[in-house]
Tab-separated table of C-alpha atoms in Angstrom:
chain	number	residue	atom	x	y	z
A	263	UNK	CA	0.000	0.000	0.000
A	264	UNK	CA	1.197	3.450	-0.669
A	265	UNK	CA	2.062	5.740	2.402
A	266	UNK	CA	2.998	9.408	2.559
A	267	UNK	CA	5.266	10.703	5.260
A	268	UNK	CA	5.871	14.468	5.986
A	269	UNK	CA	7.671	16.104	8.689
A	270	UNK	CA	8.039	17.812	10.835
A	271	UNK	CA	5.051	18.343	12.703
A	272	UNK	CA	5.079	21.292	13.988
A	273	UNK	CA	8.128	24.230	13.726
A	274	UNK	CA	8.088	27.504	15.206
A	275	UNK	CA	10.666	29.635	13.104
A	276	UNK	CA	11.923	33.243	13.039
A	277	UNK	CA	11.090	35.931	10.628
A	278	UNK	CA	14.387	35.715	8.108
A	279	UNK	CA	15.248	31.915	8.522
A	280	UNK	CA	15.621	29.675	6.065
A	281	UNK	CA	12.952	26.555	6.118
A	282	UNK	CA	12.619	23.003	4.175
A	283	UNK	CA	10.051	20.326	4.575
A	284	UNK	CA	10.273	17.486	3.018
A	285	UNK	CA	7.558	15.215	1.992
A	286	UNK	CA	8.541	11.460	1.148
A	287	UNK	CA	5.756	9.106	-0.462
A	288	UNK	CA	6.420	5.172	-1.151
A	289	UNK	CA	4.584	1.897	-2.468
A	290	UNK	CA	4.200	3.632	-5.856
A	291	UNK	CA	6.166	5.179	-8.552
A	292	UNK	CA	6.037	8.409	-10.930
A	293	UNK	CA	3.491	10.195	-8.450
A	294	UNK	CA	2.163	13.773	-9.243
A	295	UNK	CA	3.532	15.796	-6.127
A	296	UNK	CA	1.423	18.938	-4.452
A	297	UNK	CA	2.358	21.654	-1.706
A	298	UNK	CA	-0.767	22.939	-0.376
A	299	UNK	CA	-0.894	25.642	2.636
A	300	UNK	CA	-4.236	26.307	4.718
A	301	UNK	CA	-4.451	29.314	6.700
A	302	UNK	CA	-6.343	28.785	9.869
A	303	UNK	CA	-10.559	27.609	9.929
A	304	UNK	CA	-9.714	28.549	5.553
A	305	UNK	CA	-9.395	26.405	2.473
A	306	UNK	CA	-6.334	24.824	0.881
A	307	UNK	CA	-4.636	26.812	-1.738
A	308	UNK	CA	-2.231	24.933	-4.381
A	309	UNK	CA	1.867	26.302	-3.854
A	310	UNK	CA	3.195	23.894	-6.174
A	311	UNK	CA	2.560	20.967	-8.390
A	312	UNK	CA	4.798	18.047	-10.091
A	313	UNK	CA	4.745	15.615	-12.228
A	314	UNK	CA	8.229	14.362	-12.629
A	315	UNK	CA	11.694	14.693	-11.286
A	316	UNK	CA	12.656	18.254	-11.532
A	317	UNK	CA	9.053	19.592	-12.863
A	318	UNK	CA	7.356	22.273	-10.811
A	319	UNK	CA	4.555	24.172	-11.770
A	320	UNK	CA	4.501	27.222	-9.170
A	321	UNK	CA	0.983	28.355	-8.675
A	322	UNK	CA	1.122	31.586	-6.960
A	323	UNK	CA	4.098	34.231	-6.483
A	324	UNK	CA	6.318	34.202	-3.180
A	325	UNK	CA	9.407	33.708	-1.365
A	326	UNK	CA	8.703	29.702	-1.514
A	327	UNK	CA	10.133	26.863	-3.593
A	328	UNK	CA	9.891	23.608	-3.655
A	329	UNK	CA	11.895	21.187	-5.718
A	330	UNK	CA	11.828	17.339	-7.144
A	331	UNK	CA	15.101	15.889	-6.537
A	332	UNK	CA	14.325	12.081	-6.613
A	333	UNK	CA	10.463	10.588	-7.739
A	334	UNK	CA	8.927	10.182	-4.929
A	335	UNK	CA	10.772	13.163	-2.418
A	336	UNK	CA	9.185	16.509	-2.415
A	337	UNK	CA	10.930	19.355	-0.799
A	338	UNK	CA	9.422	23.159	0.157
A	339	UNK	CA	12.166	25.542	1.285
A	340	UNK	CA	12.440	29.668	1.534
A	341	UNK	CA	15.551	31.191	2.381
A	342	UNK	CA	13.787	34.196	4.233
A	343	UNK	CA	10.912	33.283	6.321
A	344	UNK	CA	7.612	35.744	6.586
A	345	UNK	CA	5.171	35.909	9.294
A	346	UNK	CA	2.665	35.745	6.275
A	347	UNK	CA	4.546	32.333	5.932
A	348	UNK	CA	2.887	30.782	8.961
A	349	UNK	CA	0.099	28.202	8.561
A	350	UNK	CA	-0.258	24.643	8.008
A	351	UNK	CA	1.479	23.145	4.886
A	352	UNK	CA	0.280	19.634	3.381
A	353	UNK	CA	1.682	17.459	0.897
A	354	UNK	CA	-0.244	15.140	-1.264
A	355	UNK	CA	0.542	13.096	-3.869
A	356	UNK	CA	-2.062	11.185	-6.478
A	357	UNK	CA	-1.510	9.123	-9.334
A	358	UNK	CA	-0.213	10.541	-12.759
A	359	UNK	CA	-3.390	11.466	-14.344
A	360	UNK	CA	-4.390	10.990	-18.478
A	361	UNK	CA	-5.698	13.717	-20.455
A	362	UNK	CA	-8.309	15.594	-17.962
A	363	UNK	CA	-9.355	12.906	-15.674
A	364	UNK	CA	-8.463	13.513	-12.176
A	365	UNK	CA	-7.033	10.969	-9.346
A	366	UNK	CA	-7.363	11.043	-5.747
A	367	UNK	CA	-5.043	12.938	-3.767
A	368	UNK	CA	-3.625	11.593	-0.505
A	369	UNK	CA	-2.260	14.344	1.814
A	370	UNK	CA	1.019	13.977	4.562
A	371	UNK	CA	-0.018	14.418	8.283
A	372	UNK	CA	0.966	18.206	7.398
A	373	UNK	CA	3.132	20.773	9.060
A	374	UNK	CA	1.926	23.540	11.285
A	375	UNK	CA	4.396	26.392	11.093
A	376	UNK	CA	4.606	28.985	13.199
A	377	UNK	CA	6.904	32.423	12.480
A	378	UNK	CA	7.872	34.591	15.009
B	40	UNK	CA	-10.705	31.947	-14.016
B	41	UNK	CA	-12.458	29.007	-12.268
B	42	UNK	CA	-14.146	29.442	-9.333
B	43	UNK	CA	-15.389	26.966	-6.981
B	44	UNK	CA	-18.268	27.456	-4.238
B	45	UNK	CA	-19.141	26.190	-1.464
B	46	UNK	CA	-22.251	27.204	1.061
B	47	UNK	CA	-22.902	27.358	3.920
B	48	UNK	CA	-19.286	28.083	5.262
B	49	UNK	CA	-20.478	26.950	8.999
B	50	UNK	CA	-23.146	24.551	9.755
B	51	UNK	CA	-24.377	23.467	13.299
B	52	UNK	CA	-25.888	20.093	13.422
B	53	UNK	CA	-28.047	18.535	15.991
B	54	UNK	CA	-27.027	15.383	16.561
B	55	UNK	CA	-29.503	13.086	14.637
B	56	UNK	CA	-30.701	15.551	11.964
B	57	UNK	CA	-30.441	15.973	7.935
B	58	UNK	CA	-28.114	18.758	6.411
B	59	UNK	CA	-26.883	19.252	3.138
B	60	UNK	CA	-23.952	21.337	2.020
B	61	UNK	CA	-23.536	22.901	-1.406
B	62	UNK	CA	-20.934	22.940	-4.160
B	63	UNK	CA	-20.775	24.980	-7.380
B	64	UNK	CA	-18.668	25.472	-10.187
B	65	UNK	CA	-18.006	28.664	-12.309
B	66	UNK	CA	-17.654	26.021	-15.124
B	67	UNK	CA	-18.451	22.560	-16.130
B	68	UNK	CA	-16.412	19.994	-14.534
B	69	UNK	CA	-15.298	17.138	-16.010
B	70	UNK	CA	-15.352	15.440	-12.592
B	71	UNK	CA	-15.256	16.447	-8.921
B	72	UNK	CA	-14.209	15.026	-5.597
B	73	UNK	CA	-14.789	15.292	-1.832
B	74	UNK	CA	-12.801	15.452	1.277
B	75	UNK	CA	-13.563	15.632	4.752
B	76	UNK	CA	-11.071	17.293	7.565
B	77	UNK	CA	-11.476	16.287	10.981
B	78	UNK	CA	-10.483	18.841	13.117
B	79	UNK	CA	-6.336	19.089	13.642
B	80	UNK	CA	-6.327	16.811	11.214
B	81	UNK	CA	-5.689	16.277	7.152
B	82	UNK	CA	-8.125	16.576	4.554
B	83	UNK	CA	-9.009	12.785	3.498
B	84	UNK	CA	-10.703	11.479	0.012
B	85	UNK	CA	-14.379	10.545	0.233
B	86	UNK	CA	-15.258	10.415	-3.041
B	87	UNK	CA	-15.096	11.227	-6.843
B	88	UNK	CA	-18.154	11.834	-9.025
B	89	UNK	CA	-17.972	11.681	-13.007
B	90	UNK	CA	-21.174	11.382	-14.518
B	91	UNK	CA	-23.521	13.877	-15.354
B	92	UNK	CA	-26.709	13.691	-12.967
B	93	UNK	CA	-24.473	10.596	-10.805
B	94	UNK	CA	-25.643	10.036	-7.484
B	95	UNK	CA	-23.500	7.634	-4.771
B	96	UNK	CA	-24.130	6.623	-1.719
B	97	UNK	CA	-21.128	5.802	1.271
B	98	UNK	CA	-23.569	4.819	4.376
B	99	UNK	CA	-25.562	7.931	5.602
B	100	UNK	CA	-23.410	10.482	2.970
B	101	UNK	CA	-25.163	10.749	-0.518
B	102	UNK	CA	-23.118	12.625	-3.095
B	103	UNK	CA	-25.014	14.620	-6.162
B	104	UNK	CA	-23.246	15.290	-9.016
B	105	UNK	CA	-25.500	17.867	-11.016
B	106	UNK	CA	-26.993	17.454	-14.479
B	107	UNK	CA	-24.891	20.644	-15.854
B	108	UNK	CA	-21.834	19.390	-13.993
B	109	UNK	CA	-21.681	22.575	-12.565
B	110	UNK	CA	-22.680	21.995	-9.012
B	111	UNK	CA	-22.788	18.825	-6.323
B	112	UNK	CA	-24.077	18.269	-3.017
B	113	UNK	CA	-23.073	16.643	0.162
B	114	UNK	CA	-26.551	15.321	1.797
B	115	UNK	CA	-25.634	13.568	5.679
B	116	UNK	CA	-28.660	11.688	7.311
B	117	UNK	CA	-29.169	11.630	11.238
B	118	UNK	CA	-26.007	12.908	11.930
B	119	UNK	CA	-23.650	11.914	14.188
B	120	UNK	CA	-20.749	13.407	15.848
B	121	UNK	CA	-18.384	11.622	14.094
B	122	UNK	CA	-19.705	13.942	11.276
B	123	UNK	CA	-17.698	16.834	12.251
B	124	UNK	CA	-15.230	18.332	10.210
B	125	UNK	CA	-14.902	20.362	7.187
B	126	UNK	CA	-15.994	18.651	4.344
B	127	UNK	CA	-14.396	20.277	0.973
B	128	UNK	CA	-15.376	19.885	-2.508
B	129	UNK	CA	-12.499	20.277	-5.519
B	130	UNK	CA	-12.560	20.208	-9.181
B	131	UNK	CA	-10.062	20.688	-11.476
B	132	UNK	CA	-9.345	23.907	-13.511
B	133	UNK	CA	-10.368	24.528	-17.097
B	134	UNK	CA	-7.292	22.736	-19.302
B	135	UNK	CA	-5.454	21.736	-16.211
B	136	UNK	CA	-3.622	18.172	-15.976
B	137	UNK	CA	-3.962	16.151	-12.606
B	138	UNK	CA	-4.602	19.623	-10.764
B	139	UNK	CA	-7.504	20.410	-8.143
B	140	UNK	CA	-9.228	23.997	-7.123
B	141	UNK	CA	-10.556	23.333	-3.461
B	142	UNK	CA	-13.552	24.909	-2.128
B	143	UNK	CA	-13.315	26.768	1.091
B	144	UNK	CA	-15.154	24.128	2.936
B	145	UNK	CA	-18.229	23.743	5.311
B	146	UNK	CA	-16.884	23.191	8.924
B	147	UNK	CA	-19.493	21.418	10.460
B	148	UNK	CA	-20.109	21.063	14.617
B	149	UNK	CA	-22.649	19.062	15.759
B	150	UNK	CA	-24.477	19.210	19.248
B	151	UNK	CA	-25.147	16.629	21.202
């Protein structure tokens, strides 16, 4: 069966540190790869998107990346942390989808960060 | 661009009744899914709807998938506290591949 692991929990960061989370899924192979963030009691709103090794699809401006650097490891850094960076950040990963049918996504435990 | 819908934002249950949340679509959909949250917790898959005017059934949930395919429904019978959450619905964006466009959810709390 497939699993998705993401970690840490929780992280309580300053405002101009550096941050990665890394998201590993296994038990399948050639995954598409999301970053979502929810904001607190809001809805999840897409960072990033892959579909291979080193394919990202950025979905809306900021100081985040994320990056692909083996099939089944997702990464989300910043080198300067925000306070608007605080909020809980999920990973989720679904099977590579043909032409506009959509798969199930499976999300990570998620991260709560915190910026102070 | 796509938008997707979703009313009420906040529903309070009493344990044992009916209530139906709402999901709509700025455009067709060629499909759309649902997720429930517990609370502190991570958005899980409930189900996917394809068909135009498709109606499925998981126990006391009964997912509507609209004859348009422009809207869907979440319809919970005698509801029970397990039933809280937020329950989201997400379909994906005109010419996207493999993407989804989340709702903002209905958080539901239900009284005892």
């Amino acid at each position: 069966s497939q699993t998705i692991h993401q970690w840490p929990a929780t992280l309580v960061q300053p405002v101009g540190s550096p941050l990665s989370l890394e998201c590993t899924v296994e038990g399948t192979s050639n995954p598409n790869l999301y970053w979502y963030r929810q904001a607190a009691g809001r809805g999840l709103q897409l960072l990033f998107y892959s579909v291979g090794i080193g394919q990202i699809s950025s979905e809306v401006p900021q100081n985040l990346s994320a990056s692909r650097p083996q099939d089944r490891q997702f990464i989300l850094s910043s080198k300067k942390l925000l306070l608007s960076d605080s909020g809980f950040y999920l990973c989720a990963w679904s099977r590579s989808a043909s032409s506009y049918s959509n798969q199930p996504q499976h999300f990570g435990d998620g991260t709560r960060l915190s910026i102070l | 661009g796509q938008q997707v819908m979703q009313i009420p934002q906040y529903q309070h249950v009493q344990e044992g009744e009916d209530f139906t949340t709402y999901c709509n679509s700025s455009t067709t959909l060629s499909n759309i899914q649902w997720y429930k949250q517990r609370p502190g917790g991570h958005p899980v898959f409930l189900i996917q709807l394809v068909k135009s005017g498709e109606v499925k059934k998981q126990k006391r949930l009964t997912f509507q998938f609209g004859e348009a395919k422009k809207n869907s429904s979440l319809h919970i019978t005698a509801t029970q506290t397990t039933d809280v959450g937020t329950y989201f619905c997400a379909g994906p964006p005109t010419d996207s591949w493999g993407k989804l466009q989340f709702g903002a959810g209905t958080q539901v709390v239900v009284t005892p």
